[in-house]
Short mmCIF file of C-alpha atoms in Angstrom, two decimals:
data_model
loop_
_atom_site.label_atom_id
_atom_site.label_comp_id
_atom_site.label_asym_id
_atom_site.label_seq_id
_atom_site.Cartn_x
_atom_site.Cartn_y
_atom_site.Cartn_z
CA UNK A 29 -27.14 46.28 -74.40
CA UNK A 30 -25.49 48.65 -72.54
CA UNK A 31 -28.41 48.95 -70.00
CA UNK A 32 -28.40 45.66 -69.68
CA UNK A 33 -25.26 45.97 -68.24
CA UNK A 34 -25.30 48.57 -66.26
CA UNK A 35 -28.55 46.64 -64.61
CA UNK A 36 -26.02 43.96 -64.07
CA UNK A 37 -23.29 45.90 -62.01
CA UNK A 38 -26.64 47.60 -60.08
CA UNK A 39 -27.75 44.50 -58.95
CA UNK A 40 -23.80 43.15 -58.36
CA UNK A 41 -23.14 46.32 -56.18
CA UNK A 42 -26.38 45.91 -53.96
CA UNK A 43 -26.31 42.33 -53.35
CA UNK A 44 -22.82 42.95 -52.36
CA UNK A 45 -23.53 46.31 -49.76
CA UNK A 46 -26.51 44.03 -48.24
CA UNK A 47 -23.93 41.01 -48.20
CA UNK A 48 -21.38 43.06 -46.19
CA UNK A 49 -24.32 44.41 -44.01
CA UNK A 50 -23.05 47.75 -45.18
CA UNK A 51 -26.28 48.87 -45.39
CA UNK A 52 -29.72 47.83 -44.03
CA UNK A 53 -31.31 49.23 -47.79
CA UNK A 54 -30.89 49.46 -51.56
CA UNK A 55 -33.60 52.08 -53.23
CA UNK A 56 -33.38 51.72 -56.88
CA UNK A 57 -35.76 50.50 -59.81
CA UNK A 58 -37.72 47.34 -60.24
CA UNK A 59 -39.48 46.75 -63.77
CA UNK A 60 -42.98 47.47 -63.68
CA UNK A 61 -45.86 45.65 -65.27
CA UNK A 62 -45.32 47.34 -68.87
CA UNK A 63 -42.67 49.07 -70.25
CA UNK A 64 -41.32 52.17 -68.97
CA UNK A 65 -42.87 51.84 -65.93
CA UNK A 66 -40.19 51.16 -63.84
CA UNK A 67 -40.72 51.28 -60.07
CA UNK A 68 -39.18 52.11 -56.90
CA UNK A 69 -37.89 49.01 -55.45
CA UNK A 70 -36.62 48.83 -51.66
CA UNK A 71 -34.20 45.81 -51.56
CA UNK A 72 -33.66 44.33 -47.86
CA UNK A 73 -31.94 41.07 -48.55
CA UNK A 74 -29.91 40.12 -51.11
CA UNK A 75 -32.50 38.12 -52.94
CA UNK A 76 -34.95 40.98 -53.23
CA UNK A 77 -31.68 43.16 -54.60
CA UNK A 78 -32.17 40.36 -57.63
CA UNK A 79 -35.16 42.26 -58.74
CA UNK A 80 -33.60 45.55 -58.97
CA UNK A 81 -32.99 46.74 -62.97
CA UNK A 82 -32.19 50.48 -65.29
CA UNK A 83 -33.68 51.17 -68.34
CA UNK A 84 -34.98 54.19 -70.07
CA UNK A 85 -38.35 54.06 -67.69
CA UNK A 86 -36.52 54.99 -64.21
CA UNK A 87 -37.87 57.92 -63.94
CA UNK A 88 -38.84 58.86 -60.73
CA UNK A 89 -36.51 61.07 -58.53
CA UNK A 90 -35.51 58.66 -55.49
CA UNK A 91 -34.25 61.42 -53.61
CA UNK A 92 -38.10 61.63 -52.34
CA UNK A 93 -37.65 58.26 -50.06
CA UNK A 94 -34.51 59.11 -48.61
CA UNK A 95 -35.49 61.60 -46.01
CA UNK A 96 -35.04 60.87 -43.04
CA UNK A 97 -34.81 57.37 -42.98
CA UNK A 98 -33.02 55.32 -40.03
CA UNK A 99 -30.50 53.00 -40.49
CA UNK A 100 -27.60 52.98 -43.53
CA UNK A 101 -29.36 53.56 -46.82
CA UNK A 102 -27.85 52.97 -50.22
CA UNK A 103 -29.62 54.56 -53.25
CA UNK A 104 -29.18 53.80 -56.85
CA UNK A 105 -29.25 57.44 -57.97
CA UNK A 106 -29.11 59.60 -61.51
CA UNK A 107 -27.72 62.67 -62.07
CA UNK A 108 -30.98 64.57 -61.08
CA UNK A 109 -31.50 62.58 -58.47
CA UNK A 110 -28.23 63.31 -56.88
CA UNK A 111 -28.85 67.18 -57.06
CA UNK A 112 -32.07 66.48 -54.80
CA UNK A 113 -29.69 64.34 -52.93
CA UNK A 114 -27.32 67.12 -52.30
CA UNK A 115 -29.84 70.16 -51.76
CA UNK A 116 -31.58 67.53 -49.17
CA UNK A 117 -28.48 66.93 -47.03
CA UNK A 118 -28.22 70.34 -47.13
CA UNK A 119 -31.28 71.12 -44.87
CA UNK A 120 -30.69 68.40 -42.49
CA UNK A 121 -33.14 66.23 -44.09
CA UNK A 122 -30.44 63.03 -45.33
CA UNK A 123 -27.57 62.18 -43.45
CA UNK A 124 -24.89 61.96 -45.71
CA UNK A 125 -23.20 59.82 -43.34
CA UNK A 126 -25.73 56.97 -43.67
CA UNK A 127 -25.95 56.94 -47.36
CA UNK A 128 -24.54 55.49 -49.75
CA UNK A 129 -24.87 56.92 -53.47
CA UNK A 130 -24.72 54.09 -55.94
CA UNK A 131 -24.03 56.90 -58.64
CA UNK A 132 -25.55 56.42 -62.20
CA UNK A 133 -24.65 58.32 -65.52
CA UNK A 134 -28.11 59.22 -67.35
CA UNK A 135 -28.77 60.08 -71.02
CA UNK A 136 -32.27 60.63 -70.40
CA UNK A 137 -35.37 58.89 -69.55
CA UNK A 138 -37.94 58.27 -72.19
CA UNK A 139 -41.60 59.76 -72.05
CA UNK A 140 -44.35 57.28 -71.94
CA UNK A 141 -46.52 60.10 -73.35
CA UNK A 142 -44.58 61.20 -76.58
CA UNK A 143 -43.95 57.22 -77.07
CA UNK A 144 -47.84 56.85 -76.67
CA UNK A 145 -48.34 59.83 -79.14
CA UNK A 146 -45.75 58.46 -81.71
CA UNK A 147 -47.68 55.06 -81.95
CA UNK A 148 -51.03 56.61 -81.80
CA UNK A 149 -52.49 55.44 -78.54
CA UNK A 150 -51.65 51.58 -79.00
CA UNK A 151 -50.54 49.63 -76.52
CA UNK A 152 -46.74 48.70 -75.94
CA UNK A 153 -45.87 45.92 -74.94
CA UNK A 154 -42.17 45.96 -75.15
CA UNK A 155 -38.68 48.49 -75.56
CA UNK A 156 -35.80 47.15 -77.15
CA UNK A 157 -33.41 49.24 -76.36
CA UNK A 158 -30.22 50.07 -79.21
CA UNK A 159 -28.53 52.47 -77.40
CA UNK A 160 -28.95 55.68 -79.80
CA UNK A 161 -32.52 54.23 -81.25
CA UNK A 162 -35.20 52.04 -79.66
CA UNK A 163 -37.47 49.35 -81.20
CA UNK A 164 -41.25 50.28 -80.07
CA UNK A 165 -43.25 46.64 -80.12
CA UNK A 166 -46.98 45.97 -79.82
CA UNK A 167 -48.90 43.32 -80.85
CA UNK A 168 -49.45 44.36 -84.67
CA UNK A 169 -46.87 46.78 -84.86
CA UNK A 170 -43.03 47.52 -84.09
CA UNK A 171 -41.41 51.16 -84.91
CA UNK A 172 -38.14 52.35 -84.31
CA UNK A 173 -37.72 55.41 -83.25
CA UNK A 174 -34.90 57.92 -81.95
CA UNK A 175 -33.89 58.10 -78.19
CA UNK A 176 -33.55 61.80 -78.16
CA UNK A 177 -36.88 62.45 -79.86
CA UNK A 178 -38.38 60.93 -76.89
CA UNK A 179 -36.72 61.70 -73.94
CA UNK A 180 -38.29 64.04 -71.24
CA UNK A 181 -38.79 67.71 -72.18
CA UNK A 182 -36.51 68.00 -68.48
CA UNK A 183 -33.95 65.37 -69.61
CA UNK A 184 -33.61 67.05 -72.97
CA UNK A 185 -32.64 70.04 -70.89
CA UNK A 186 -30.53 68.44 -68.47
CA UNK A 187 -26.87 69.73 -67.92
CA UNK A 188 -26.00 67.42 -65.11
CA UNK A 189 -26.44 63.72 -66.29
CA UNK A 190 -23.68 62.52 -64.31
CA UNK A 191 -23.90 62.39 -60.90
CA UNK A 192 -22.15 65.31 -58.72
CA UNK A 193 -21.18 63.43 -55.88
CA UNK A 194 -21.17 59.58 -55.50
CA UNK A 195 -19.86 56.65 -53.48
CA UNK A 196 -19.67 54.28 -56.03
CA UNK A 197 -19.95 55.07 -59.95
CA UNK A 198 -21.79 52.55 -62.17
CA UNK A 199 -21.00 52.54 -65.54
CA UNK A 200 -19.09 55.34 -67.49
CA UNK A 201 -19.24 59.43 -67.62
CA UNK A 202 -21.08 60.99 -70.46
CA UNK A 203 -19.58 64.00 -71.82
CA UNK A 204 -20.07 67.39 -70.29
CA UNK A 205 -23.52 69.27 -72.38
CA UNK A 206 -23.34 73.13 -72.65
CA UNK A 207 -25.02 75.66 -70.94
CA UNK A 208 -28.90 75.74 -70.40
CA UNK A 209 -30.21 78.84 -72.18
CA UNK A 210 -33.81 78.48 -70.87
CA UNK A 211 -35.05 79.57 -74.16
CA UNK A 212 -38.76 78.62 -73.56
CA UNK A 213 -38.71 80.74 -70.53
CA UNK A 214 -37.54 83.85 -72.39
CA UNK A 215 -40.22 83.06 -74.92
CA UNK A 216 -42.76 83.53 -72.09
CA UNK A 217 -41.74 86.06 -70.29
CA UNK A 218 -41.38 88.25 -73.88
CA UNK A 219 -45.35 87.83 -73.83
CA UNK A 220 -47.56 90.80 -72.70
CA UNK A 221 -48.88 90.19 -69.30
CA UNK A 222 -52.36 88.96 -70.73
CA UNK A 223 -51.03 86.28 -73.30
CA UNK A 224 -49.06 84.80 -70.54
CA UNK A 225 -52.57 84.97 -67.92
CA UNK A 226 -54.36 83.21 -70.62
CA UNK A 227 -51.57 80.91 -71.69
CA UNK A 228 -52.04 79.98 -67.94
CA UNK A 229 -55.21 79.81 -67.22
CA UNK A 230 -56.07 77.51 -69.69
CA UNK A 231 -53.14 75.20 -68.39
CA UNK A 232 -54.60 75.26 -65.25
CA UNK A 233 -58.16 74.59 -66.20
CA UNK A 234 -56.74 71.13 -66.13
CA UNK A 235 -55.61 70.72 -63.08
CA UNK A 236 -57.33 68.57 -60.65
CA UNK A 237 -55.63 69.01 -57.28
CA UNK A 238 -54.44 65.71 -57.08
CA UNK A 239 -50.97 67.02 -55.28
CA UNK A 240 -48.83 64.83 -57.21
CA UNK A 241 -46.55 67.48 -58.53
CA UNK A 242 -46.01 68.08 -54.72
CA UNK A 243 -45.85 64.45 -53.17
CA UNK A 244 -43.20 63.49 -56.80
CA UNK A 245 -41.17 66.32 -55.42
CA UNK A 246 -38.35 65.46 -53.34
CA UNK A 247 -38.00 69.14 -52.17
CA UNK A 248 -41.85 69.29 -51.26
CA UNK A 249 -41.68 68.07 -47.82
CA UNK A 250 -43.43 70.34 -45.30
CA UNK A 251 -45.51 68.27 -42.69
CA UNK A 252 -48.43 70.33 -43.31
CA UNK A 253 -48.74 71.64 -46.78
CA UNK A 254 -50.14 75.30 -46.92
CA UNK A 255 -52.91 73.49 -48.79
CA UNK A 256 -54.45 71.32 -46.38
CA UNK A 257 -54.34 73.45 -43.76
CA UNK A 258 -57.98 74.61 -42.96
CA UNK A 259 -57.71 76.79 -39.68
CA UNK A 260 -56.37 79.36 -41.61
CA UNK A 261 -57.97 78.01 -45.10
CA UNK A 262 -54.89 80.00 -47.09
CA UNK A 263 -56.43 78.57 -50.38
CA UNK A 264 -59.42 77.34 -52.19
CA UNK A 265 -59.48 73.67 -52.37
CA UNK A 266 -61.55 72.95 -55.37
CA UNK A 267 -60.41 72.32 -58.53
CA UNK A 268 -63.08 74.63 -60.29
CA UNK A 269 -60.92 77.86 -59.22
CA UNK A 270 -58.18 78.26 -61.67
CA UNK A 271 -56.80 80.83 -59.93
CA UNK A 272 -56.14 79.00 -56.88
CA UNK A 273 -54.68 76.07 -59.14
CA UNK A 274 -52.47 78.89 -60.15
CA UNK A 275 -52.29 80.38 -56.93
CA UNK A 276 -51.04 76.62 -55.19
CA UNK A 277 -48.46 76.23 -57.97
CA UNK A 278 -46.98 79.60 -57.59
CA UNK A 279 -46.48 79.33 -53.70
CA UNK A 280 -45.26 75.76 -54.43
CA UNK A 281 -42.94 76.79 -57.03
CA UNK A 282 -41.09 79.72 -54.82
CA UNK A 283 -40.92 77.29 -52.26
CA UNK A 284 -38.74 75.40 -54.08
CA UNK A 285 -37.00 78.44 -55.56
CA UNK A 286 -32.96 77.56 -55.25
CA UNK A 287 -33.64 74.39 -53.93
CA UNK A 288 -35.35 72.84 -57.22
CA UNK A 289 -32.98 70.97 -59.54
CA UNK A 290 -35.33 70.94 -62.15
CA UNK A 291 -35.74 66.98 -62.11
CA UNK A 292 -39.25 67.39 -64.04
CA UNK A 293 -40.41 65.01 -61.24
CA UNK A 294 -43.46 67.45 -60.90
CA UNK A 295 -44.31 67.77 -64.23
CA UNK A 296 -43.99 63.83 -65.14
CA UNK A 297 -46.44 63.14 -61.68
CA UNK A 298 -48.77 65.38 -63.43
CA UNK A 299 -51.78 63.41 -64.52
CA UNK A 300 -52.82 66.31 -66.73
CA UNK A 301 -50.04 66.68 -68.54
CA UNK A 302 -49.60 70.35 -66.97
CA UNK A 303 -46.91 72.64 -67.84
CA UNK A 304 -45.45 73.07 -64.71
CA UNK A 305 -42.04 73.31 -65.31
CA UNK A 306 -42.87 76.65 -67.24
CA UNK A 307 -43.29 77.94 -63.62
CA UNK A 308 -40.38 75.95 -61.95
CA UNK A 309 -37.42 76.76 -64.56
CA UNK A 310 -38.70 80.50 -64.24
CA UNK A 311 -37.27 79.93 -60.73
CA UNK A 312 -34.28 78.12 -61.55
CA UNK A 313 -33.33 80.68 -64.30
CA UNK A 314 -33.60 83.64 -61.90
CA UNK A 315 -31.97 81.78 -59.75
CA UNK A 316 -29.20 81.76 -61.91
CA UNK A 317 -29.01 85.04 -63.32
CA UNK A 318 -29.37 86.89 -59.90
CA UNK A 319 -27.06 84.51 -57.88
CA UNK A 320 -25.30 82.30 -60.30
CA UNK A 321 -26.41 79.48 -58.22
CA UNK A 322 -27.99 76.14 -59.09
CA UNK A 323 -29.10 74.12 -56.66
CA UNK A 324 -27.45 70.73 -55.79
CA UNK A 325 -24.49 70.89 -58.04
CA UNK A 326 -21.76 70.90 -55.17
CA UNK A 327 -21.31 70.27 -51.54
CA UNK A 328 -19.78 72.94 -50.58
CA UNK A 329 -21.97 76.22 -51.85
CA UNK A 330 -25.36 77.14 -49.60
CA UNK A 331 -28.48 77.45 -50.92
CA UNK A 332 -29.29 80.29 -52.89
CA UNK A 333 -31.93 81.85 -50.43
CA UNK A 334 -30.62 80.51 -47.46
CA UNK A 335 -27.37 83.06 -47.89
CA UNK A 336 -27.17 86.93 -47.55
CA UNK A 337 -24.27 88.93 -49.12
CA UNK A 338 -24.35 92.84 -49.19
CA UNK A 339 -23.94 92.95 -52.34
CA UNK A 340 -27.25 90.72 -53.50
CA UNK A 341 -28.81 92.30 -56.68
CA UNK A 342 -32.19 94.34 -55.04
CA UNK A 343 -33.82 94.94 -58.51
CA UNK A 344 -37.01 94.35 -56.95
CA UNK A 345 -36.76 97.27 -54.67
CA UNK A 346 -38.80 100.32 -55.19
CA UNK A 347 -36.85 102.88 -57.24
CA UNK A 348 -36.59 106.36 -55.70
CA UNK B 29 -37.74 87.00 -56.67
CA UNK B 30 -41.08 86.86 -55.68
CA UNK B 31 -41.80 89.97 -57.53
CA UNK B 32 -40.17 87.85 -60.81
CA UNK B 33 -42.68 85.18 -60.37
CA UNK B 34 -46.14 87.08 -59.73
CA UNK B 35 -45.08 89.17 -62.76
CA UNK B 36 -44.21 86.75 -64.59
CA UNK B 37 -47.51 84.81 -63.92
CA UNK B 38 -49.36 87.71 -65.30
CA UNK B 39 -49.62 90.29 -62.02
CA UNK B 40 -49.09 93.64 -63.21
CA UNK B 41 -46.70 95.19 -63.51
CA UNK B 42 -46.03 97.84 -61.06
CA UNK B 43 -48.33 96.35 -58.33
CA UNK B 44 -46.27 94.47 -56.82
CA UNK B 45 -43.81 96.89 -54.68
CA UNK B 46 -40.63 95.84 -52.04
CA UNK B 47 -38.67 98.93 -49.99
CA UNK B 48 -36.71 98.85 -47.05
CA UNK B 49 -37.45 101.45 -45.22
CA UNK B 50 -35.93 102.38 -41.34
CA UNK B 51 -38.49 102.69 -38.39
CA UNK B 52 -36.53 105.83 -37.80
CA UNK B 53 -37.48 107.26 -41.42
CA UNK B 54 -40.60 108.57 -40.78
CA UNK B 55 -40.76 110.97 -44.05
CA UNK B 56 -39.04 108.94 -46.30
CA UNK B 57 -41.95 106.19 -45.18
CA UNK B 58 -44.37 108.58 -46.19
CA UNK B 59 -43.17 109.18 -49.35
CA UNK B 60 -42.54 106.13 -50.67
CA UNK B 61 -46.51 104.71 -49.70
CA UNK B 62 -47.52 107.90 -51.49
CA UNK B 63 -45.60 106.92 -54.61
CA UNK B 64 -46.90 103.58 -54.35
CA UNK B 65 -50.59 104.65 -53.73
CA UNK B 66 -50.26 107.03 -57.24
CA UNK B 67 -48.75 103.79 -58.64
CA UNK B 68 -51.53 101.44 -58.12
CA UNK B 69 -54.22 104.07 -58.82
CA UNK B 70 -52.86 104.54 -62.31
CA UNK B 71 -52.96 101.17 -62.61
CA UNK B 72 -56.55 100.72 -61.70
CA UNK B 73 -58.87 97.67 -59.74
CA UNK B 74 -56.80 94.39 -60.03
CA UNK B 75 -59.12 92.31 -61.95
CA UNK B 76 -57.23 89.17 -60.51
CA UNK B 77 -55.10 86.36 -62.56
CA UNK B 78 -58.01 85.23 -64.78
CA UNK B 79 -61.21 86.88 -64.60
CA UNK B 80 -60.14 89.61 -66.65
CA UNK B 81 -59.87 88.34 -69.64
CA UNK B 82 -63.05 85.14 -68.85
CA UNK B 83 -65.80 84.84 -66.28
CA UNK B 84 -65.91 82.45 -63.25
CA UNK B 85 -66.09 79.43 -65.06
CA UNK B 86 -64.28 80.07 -68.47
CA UNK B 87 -67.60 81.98 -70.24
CA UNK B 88 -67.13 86.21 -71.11
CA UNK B 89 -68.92 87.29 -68.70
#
């Protein structure tokens, strides 16, 4: 019921900004053809606003169509995809100015692929959603199951469900979480150098170079991506060469290194199911430790990388 | 950071190396390349991320 609701004031709040001519666009979610699939919707009018909806399925970060855009903008916008928001308007690529943050409290988004898993492959047809459970219904079957079983491996380790900075807050604040203790990263990097090659190798024998780790990401905006360049060729384009599959990620990943809010938008893109976010929270956990900076969580502090101090940890320099 | 990540991606250790060194320090230049040079020697031909433990396309060879 309650996202029901907040689908309600969504669609109230929009019609009204496009009523007022307050802004020329909503972005937010339209239902897709089958359950969790919701889409990105881009409302003009009033009437189109009537298709925009929230449910568990919103998953995609929205921050990605914001860049740039002419013309007053107002986005329907989670807590992830506020941090995007924030580190974006940072580097002069949204003008906070023209947008308008239509701000969202989020539990969590649910994972097609652990639903798919739980029901063994059937197809689902429909989500009733009960707030702390759901109701999983097919043609010959219906299971309830937990939310919090199936949410996102990215929204289970989300600290910032509520939106940082907003214009407009729909619905109400969830309760602060603790802190992240990045426990699966630990676990890695406590492997001997060759478990963790293997480990990775194998995960990136499935890659296909599809790029849609890189085109999900809202941080992932260079005109010319390293990888398509081909006067220099930096990298291997095929697929075959897992170590240029590693090779893209890695360069991709430090890209994004105190810039990434760990969204998970990568790793949900990823046709392959690909652990990619083994490789991006390494980031945002260094990050952390050597800066105590996240990215996106406040206006006012720079990115990470972007700032010097003289006293910046230099563990990586050569001891002598 | 960047050191972090190759290592952490299964680099060795040790063979990845940052200094900051003056254009005026000449010697201490010297030195440190020399260090690193040993360093790297110990450690032996990089075999690369994966083919050390599996062949070009996933076989032992």
């Amino acid at each position: 019921m309650r996202m029901q609701k907040l689908a309600a004031q969504i669609k109230d709040a929009a019609k009204k900004l496009l009523e007022e001519k307050k802004v020329d666009l909503v972005v937010g979610f339209a239902e897709g053809s089958l359950p969790l699939r919701g889409t990105p919707l881009f409302a003009r009018t009033p009437e189109e606003a009537d298709k925009l909806t929230w449910n568990r399925g919103c998953e995609n970060n929205l921050a990605n169509y914001l860049r740039k855009r002419e013309g007053k903008v107002a986005v329907v916008a989670k807590g992830c995809d506020v941090r995007s928001i924030v580190a974006l308007v940072k580097e002069n690529q949204i003008n906070r100015d023209n947008l308008y943050i239509i701000g969202v409290p989020c539990s969590g988004m649910i994972d097609r692929k652990k639903v798919n898993q739980l029901v063994g492959g059937k197809d689902v047809l429909e989500i009733e959603d009960n707030g702390d459970t759901v109701v999983i219904k097919g043609k010959d079957f219906s299971e309830t199951a937990r939310v919090a079983d199936l949410l996102h491996n990215s929204c289970q380790d989300c600290r910032y469900g509520n939106p940082v900075v907003y214009d407009e807050l729909i619905g109400e604040l969830l309760p602060e979480k603790g802190e992240d203790d990045f426990a699966e990263i630990k676990e890695f990097e406590a492997k001997t150098a060759a478990e963790r090659r293997a480990y990775l190798a194998e995960e990136f024998s499935k890659c296909i170079r599809c790029y849609a780790c890189r085109n999900a990401c809202p941080m992932c905006y260079c005109e010319e991506c390293f990888v398509d360049c081909s006067t220099p060729q930096w990298i291997g384009k095929s697929a075959a060469d897992i170590q240029d599959n590693i090779l893209f990620q890695a360069v991709r990943v430090f890209h994004s290194a105190g810039r990434c809010a760990d969204c998970g938008a990568c790793e949900r893109a990823c046709p392959m199911g690909i652990n990619l976010r083994l490789l991006t929270r390494k980031l945002v956990k260094d990050v952390k430790e050597l800066f105590n900076a996240e990215a996106g969580v406040n206006m006012e502090d720079k990115a990470a990388l972007a700032t010097f101090t003289a006293d910046d940890p230099e563990p990586f320099l050569v001891k002598e | 950071m960047l050191k972090n990540l190759l290592e952490y991606i299964g680099v060795d250790e040790g063979r990845v190396n940052f200094s900051w060194v003056s254009a005026a320090e000449g010697g201490r230049f010297a030195e440190l390349v020399r260090g690193v040079t040993a360093k790297v020697k110990e450690i032996g031909p990089n075999k690369g991320l994966i083919s050390s433990e599996s062949g070009c396309c996933g076989c032992k060879n």
